[in-house]
Coordinates of C-alpha atoms and ligand atoms in Angstrom, one line a residue:
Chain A
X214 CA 23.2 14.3 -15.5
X215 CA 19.7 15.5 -14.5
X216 CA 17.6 18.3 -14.2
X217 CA 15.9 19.9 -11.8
X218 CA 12.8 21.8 -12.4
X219 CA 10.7 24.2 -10.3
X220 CA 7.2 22.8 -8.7
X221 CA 5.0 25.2 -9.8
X222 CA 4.0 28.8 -8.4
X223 CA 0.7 27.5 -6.6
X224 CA 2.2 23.7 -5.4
X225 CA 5.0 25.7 -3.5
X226 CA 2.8 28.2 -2.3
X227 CA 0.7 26.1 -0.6
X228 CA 3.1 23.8 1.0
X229 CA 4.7 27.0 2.8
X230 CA 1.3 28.5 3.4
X231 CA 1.5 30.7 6.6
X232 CA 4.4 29.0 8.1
X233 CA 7.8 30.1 8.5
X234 CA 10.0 28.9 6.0
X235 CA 14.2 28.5 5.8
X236 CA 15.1 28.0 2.6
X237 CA 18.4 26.3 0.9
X238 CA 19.5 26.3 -2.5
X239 CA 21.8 24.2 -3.6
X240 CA 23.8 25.1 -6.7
X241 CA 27.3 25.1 -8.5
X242 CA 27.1 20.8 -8.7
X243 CA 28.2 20.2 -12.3
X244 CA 25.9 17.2 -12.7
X245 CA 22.8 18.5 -12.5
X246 CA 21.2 21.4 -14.0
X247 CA 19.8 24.4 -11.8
X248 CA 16.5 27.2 -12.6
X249 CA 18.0 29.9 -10.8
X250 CA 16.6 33.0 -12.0
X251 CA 13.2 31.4 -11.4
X252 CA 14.4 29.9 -8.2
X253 CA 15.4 33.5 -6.9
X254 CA 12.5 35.8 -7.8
X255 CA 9.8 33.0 -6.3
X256 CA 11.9 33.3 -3.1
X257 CA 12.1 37.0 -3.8
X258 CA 8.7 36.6 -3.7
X259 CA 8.2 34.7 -0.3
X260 CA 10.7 37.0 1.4
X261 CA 8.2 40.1 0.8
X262 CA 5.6 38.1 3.2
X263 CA 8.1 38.5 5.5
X264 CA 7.7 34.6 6.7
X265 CA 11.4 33.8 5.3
X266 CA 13.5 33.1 8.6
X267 CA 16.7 32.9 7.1
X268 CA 18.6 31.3 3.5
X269 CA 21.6 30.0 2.2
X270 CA 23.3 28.9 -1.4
X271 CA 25.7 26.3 -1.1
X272 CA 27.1 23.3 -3.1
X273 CA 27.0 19.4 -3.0
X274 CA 24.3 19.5 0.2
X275 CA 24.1 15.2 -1.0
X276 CA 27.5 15.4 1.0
X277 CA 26.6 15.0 4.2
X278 CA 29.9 16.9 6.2
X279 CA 29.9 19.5 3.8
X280 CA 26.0 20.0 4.7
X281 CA 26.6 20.3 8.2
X282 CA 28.6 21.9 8.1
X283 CA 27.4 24.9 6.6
X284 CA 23.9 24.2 8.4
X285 CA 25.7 24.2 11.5
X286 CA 25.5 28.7 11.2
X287 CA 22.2 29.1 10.5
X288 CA 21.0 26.6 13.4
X289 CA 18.9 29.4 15.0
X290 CA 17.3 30.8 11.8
X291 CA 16.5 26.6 10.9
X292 CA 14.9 26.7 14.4
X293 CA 12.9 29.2 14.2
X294 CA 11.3 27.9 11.0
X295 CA 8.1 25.6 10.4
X296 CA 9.6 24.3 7.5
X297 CA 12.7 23.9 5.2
X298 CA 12.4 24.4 1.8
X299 CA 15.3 23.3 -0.6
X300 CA 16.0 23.5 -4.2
X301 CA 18.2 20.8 -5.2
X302 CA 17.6 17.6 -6.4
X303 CA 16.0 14.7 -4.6
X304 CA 19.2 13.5 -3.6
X305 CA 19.9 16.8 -1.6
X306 CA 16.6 16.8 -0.1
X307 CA 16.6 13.8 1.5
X308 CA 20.0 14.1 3.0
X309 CA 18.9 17.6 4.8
X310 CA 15.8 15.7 6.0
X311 CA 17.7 12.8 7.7
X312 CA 19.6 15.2 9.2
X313 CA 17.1 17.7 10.5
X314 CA 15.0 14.6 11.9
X315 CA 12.6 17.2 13.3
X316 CA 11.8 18.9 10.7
X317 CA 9.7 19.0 7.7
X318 CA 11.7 19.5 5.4
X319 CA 10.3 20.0 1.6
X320 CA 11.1 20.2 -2.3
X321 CA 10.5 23.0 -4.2
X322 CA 12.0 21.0 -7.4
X323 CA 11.0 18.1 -9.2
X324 CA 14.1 15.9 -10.5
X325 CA 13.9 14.3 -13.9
X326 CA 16.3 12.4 -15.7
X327 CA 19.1 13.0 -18.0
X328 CA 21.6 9.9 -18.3
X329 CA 24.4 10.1 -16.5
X330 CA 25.6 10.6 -12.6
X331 CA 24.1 12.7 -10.4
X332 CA 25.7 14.6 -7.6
X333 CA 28.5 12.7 -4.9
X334 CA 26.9 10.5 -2.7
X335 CA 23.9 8.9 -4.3
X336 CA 24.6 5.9 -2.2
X337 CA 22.5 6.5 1.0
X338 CA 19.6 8.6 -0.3
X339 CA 18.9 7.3 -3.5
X340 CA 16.9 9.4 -6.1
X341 CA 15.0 8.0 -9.2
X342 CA 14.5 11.2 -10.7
X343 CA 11.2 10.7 -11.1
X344 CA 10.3 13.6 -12.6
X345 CA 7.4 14.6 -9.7
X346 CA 9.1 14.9 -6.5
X347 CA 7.0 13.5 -4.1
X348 CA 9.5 14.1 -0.7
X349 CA 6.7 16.6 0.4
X350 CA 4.1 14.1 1.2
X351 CA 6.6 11.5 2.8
X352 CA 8.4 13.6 5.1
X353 CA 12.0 13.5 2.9
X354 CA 11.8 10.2 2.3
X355 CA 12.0 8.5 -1.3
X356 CA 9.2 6.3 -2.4
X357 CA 10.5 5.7 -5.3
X358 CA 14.0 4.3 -3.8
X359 CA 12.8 3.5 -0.4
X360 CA 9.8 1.1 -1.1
X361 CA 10.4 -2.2 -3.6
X362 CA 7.6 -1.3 -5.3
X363 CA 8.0 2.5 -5.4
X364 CA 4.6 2.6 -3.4
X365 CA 3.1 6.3 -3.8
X366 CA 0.2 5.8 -1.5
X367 CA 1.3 3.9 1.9
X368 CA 2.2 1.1 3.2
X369 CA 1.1 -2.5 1.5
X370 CA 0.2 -5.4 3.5
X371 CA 3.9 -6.9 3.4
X372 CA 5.9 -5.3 5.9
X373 CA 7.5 -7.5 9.1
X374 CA 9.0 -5.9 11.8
X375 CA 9.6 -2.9 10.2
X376 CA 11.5 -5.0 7.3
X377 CA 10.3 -5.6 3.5
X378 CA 9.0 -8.5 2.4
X379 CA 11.1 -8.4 0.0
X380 CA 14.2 -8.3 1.6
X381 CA 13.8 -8.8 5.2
X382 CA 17.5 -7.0 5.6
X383 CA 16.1 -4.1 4.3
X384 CA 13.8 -1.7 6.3
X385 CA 10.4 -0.9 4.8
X386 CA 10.2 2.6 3.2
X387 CA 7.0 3.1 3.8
X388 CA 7.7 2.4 7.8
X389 CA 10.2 4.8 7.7
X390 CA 7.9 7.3 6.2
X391 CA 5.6 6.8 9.1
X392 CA 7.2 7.4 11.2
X393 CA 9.1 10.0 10.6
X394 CA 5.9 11.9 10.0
X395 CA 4.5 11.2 13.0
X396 CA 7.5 12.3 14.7
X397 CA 7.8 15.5 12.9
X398 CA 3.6 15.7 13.8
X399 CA 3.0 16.2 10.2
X400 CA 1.2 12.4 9.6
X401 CA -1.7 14.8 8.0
X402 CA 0.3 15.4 4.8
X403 CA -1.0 11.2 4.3
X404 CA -4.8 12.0 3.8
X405 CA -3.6 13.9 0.5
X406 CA -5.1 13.0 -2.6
X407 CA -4.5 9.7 -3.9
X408 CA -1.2 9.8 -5.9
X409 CA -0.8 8.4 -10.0
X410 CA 2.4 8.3 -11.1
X411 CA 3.1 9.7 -14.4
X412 CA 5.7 8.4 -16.4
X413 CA 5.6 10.0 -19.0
X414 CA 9.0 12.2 -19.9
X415 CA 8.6 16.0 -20.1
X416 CA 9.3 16.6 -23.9
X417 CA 6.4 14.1 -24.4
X418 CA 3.3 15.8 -22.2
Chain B
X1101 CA -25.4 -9.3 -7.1
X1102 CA -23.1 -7.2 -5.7
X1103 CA -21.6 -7.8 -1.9
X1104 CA -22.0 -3.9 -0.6
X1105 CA -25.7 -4.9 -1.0
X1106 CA -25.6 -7.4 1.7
X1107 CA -23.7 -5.3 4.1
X1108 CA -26.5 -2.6 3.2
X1109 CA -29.1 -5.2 4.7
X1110 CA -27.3 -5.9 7.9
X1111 CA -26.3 -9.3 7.2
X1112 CA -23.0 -10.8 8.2
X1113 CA -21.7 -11.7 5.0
X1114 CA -19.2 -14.7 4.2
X1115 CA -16.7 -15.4 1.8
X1116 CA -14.2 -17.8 1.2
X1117 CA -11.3 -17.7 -1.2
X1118 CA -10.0 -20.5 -3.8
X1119 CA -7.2 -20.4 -5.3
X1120 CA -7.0 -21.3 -9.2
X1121 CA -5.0 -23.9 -10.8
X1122 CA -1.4 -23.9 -12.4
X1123 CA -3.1 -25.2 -15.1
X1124 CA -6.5 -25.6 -17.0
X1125 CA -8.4 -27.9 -15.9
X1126 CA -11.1 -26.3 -13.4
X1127 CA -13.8 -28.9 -12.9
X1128 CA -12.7 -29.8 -9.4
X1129 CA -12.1 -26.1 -8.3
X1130 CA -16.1 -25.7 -9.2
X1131 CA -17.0 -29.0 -8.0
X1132 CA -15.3 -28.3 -4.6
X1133 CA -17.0 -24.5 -4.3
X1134 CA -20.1 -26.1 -4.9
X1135 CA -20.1 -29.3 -2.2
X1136 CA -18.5 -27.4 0.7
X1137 CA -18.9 -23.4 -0.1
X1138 CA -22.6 -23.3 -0.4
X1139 CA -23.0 -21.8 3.4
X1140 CA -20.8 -18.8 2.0
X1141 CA -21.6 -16.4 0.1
X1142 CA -19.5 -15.0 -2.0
X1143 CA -16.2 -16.8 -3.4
X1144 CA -13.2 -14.5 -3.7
X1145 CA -10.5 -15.9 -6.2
X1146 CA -7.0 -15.1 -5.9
X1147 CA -4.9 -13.6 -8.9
X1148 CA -1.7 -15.3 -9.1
X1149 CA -1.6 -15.4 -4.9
X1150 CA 2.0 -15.2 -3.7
X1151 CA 3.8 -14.4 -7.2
X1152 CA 2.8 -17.7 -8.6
X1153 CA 1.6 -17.9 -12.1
X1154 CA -1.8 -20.3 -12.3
X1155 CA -4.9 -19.8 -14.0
X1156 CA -6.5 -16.8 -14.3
X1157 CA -8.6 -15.0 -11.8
X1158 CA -11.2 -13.5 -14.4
X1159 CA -11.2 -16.8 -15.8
X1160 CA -12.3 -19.0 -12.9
X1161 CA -14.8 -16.0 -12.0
X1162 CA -16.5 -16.5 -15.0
X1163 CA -16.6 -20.4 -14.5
X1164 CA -18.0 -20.2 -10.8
X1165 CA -20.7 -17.6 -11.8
X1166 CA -21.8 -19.9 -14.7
X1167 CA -21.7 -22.5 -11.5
X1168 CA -24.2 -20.4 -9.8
X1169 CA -21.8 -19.2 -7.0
X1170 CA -21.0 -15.3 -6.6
X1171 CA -17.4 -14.5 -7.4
X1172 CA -15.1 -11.9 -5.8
X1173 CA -12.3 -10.9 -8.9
X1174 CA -9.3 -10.2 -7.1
X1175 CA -7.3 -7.9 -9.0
X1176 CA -3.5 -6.9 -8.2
X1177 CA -1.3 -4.4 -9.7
X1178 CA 2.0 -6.8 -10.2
X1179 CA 1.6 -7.7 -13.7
X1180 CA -0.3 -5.5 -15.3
X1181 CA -0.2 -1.7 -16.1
X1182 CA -3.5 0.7 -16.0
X1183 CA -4.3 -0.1 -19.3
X1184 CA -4.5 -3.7 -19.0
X1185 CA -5.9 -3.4 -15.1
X1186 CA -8.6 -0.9 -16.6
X1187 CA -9.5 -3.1 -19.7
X1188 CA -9.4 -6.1 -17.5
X1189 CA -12.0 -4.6 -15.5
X1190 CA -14.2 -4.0 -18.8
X1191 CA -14.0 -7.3 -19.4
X1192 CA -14.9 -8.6 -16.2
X1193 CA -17.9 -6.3 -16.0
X1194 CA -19.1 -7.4 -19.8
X1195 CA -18.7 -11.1 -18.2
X1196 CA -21.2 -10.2 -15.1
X1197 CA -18.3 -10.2 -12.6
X1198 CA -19.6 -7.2 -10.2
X1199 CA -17.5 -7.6 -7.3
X1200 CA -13.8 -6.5 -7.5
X1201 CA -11.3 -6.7 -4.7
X1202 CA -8.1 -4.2 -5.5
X1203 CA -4.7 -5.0 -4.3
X1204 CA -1.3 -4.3 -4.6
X1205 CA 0.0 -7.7 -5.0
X1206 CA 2.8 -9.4 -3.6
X1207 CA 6.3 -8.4 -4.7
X1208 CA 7.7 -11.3 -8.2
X1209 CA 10.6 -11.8 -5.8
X1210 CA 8.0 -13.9 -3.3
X1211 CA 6.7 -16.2 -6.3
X1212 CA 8.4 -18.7 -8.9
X1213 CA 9.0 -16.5 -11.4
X1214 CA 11.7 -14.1 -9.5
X1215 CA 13.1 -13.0 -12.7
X1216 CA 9.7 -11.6 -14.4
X1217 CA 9.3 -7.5 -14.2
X1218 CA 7.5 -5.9 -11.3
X1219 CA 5.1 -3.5 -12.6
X1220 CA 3.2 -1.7 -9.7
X1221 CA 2.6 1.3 -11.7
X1222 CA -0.6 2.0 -10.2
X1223 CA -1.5 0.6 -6.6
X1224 CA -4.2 -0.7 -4.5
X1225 CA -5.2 3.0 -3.3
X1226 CA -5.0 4.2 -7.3
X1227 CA -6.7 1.1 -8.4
X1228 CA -9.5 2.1 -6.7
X1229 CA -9.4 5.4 -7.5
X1230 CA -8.8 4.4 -11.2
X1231 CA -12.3 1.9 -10.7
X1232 CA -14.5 5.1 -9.3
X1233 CA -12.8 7.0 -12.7
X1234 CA -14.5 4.0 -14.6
X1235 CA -18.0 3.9 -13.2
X1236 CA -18.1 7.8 -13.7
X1237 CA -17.8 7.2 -17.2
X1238 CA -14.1 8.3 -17.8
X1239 CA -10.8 6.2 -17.8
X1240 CA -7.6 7.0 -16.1
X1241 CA -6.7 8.9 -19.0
X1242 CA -9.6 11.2 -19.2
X1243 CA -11.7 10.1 -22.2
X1244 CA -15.2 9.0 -22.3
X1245 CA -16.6 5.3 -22.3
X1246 CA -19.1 4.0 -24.8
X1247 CA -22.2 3.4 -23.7
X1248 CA -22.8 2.8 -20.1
X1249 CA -20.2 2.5 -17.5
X1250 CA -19.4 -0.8 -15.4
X1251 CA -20.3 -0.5 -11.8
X1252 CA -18.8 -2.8 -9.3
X1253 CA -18.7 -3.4 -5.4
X1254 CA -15.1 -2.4 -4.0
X1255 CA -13.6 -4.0 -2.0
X1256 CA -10.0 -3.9 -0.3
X1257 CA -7.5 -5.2 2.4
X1258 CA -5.9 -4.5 5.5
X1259 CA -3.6 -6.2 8.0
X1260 CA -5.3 -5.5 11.6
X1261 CA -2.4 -7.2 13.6
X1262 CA 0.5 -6.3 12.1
X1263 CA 2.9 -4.5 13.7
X1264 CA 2.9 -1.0 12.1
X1265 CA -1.0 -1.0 12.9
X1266 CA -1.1 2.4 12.9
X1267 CA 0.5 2.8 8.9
X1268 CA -2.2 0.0 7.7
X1269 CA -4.9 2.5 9.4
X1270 CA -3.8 5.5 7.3
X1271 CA -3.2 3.3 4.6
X1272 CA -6.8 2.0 4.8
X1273 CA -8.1 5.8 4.9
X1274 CA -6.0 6.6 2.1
X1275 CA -8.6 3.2 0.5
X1276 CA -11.4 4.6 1.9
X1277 CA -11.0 8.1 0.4
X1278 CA -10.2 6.7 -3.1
X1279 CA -13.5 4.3 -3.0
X1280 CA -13.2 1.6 -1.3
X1281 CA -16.7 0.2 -0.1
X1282 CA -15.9 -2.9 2.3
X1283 CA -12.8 -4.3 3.8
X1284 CA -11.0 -7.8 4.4
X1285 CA -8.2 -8.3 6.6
X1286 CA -5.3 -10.3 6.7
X1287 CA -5.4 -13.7 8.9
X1288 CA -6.2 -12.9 12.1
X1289 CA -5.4 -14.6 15.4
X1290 CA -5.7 -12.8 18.2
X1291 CA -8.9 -11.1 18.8
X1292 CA -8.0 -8.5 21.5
X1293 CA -5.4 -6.6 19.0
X1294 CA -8.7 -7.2 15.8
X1295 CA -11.0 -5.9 18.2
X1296 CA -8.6 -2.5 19.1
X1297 CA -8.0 -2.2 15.6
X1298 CA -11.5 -2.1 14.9
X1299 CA -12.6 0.3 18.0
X1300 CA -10.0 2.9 15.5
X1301 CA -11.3 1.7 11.9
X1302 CA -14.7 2.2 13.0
X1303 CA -14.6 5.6 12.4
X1304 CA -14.2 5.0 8.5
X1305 CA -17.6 3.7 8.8
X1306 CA -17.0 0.7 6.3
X1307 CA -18.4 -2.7 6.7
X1308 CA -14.4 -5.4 7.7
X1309 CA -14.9 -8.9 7.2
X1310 CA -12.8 -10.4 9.7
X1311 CA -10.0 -12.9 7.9
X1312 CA -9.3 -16.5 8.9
X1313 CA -6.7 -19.5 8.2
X1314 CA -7.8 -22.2 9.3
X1315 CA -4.4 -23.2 11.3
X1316 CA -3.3 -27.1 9.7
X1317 CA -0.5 -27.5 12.3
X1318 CA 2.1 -26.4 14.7
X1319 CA 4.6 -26.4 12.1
X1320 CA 2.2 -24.0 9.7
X1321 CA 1.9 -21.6 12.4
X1322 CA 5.5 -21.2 13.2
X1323 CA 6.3 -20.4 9.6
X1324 CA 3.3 -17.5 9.2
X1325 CA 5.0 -16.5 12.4
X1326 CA 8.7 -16.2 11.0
X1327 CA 7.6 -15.4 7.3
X1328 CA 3.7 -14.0 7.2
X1329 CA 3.9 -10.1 7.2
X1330 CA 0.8 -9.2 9.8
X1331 CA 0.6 -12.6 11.2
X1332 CA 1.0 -13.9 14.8
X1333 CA -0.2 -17.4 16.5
X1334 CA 0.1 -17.2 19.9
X1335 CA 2.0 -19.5 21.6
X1336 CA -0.5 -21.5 23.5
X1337 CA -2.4 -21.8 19.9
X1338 CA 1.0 -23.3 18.8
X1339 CA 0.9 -25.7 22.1
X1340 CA -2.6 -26.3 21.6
X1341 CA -1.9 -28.3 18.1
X1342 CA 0.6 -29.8 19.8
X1343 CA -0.9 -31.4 21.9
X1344 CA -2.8 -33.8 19.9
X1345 CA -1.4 -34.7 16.7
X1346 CA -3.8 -37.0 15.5
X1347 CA -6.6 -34.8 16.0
X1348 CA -4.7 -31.7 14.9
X1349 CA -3.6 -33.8 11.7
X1350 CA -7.5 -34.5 11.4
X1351 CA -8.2 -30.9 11.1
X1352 CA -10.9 -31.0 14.6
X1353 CA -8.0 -28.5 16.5
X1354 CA -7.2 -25.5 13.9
X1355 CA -11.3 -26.0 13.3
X1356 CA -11.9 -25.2 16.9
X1357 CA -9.2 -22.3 17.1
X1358 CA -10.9 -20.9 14.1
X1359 CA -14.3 -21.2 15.5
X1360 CA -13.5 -19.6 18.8
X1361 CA -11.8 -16.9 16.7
X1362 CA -14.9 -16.0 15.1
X1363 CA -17.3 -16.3 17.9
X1364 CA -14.8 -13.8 20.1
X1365 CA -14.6 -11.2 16.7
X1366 CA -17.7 -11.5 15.7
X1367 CA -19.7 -8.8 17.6
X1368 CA -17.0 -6.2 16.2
X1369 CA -17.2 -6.8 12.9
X1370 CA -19.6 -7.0 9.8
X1371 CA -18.8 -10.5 8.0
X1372 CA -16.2 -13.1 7.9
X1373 CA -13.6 -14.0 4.8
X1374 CA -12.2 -17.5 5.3
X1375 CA -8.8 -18.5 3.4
X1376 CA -9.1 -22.2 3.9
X1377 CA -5.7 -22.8 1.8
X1378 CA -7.1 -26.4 0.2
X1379 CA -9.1 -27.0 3.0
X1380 CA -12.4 -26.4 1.8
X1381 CA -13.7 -29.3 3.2
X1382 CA -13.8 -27.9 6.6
X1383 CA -15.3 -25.2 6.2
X1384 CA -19.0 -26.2 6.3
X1385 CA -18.0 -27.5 10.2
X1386 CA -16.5 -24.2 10.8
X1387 CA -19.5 -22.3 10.0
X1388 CA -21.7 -24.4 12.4
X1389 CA -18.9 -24.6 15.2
X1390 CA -18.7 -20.7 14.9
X1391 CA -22.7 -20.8 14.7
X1392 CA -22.7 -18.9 11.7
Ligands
SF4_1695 S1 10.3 11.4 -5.3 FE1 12.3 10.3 -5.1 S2 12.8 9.8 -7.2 FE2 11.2 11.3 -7.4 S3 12.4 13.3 -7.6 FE3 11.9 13.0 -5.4 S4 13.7 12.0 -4.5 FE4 13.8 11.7 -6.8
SF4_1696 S1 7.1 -3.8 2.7 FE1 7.3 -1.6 2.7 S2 9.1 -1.2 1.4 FE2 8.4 -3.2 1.0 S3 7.1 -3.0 -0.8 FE3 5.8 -3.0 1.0 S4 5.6 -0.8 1.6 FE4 7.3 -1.0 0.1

């Protein structure tokens, strides 16, 4: 079980900042709690500057099939946008951004954790529910899951071949990031402040 | 003395690095530093280097400033949370130590402890940052210092030949923008790929001591090839200290290599950091052979 919670006003503001945005919500998964009435009047809210290309509600986007196939419709309207913007967990996120390897595709939620299991295929794209979803500065990608040490800012010295010195089967997270920044022309979102993490659980700040 | 202040002044600094011992007894780590480090000058000491548990850095610091010789504290964030990275700092400023080098660290799995807890909750980019936080008076938390704040040089590392150049560059701009005031890099052995690295990290404006290993054999430099992240000897280095053992064994080859090295390097950069790796002993020669 986990929730998700909504970045706040000004975060999300400024990610989508001019561009033009296509926005997914995923809802109805059991697992994991949802804030939809705050969800749908921000998006009310980014509709009215007209930059809004196109959105959809849909269920269990972790599963990939079931994502594509309900992306598959709205191709055009994805297209057109600078940016994707889903509320889901991190899980969620990271599957639409694998699959829409050009785009930059961003989190409007932060996960945090409640025990339990969270959505159906945390296999692939794992999500620590960190509780500060950082996917919007590393392209989709987790660096909590995807780096052994859950690096927040870059790459460390370790990295072979594009493997981890920690497990030289494994690829390097922060690689991956890279590179799919660079490929989606977004390495800028890297010369962003320099990240803490804060571990700290919500009932306690 | 702090390092930065040398680079201020022009001069090609050098620095070496020891390692501490599992153990602790010290006198011949000092004794050492002093026959055969005196040319260089500052000593970097590596805390717990490669995930293996030995003496402390701070420690041996403390011992090779009382020594007369100017320590580098190299500080990771493996084992130790902010709280005890940010007193650890305290104490190394109340014990003189000025110069800090911030890293990340190695991951446990690499060391002989594999079953200890990795803690990396901050790293080498919010070390820094957490270091500036410190000299402004402040911790990582937000409340105020007694008295006056420590002040250190800050320095930092990068891997100019490995081969996801172009991450290590934002990753050094990332270091850069949280505070970091010099650079050393990883072992390098092939100048043309240092030298392009440097035309790019020139821009940061930062003085880069260019890093050296002193290559002991053939055999050494086939495993930094197969296992060292940002490391590649070139085959005809590799045939090179082949081709005479005895003089290879004798340390005259991977002191020649190194030399030439420099000399090529040096115009491009703004110091040299040696690791020698237990061979100290050769590093007076190196310095003359690389007319430094
Ligand atoms: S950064 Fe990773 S662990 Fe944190 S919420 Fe996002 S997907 Fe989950
Ligand atoms: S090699 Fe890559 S994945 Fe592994 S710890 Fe370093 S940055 Fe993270």
């Amino acid at each position: 079980m986990l929730i998700t919670q909504l970045k706040s006003k000004e975060t999300i503001v400024s990610l989508v900042d001019g561009k033009k945005i296509f926005i997914i919500n995923c809802q109805g998964c059991k697992e994991v709690h949802f804030p939809e009435k705050e969800a749908l009047e921000l998006q009310k809210e980014l509709a009215a500057d007209g930059k809004v290309t196109g959105s959809i509600t849909t269920d269990y986007i972790c599963n990939p099939e079931n994502m594509k196939l309900r992306l598959e419709k709205h191709m055009d309207a994805i297209k057109a946008a600078d940016l994707v913007l889903v509320f889901s967990c991190g899980v969620g996120v990271q599957t639409i951004a694998e699959y829409l390897e050009d785009k930059m595709v961003c989190a409007a939620c932060d996960s945090c954790r409640l025990p339990g299991f969270q959505g159906v295929t945390p296999i692939e794209y794992d999500c620590g529910q960190c509780g500060e979803c950082y996917l919007n500065l590393t392209g989709g990608i987790c660096p909590i899951t995807a780096c052994s040490k859950s690096l927040l800012n870059g790459q460390c010295g370790g990295s072979k071949n594009g493997k981890c010195e920690v497990d030289s089967n494994m690829e390097c997270g922060w690689e991956r990031i890279y590179r799919r920044l660079e490929k989606i022309g977004r390495l800028d979102v890297l010369k962003c402040p320099t990240q803490v993490r804060n571990y700290a659980t919500d009932d306690e700040v | 003395m702090k390092i930065t202040e040398l680079f201020e002044r022009g001069e090609f600094v050098v620095s070496a690095e020891v390692g501490p011992p599992k153990g602790i007894h010290i006198e011949g780590l000092v004794e050492e530093a002093k026959e055969y480090l005196s040319g260089v000058t500052a000593v970097n000491v590596t805390d717990n280097q490669s995930s293996v548990m030995r003496l402390g850095s701070m420690a041996t610091c403390k011992a090779l400033k009382d020594a007369g010789l100017l320590p580098i504290f190299q500080l990771t964030c493996r084992d130790r949370n902010r709280i005890a990275l940010q007193s650890d700092l305290l104490s190394a400023a109340m014990l003189g130590i000025e110069n800090v080098l911030a890293l990340t660290g190695d991951h446990i799995k690499l060391g002989d402890h594999p079953q200890a807890k990795p803690v990396f909750d901050l790293d080498s980019v919010s070390l820094l940052h957490t270091i500036c936080k410190l000299e402004s008076g402040e911790d990582l938390g937000g409340n105020k210092l007694v008295g006056e704040p420590p002040k250190f040089a800050k320095g930092a590392v990068v891997s100019p030949c490995s081969d996801s150049v172009d991450a290590q560059l934002a990753k050094m701009e990332r270091k850069v923008a949280a505070g970091a005031e010099y650079f050393q890099t990883q072992a390098v052995y092939e100048p043309e790929k240092f030298i392009k690295f440097m035309e790019k990290a020139k821009q940061f404006g930062k003085p880069v001591q260019l890093g050296i290993v002193i290559p002991k054999s053939a055999g050494m430099a086939k495993y930094m090839n197969d296992n060292v992240a940002g490391i590649h000897v070139p085959q005809e280095m590799i045939d090179e200290l082949k081709a005479d053992k005895e003089k290879t064994k004798a340390g005259i080859t991977g002191v020649e290599i190194a030399a030439r090295i420099i000399k090529e390097c040096k115009p491009y950069c703004q110091g040299v950091h040696i690791m020698a790796l237990g061979w100290e002993s050769k590093v007076p020669d190196l310095l003359k052979q690389a007319g430094i």
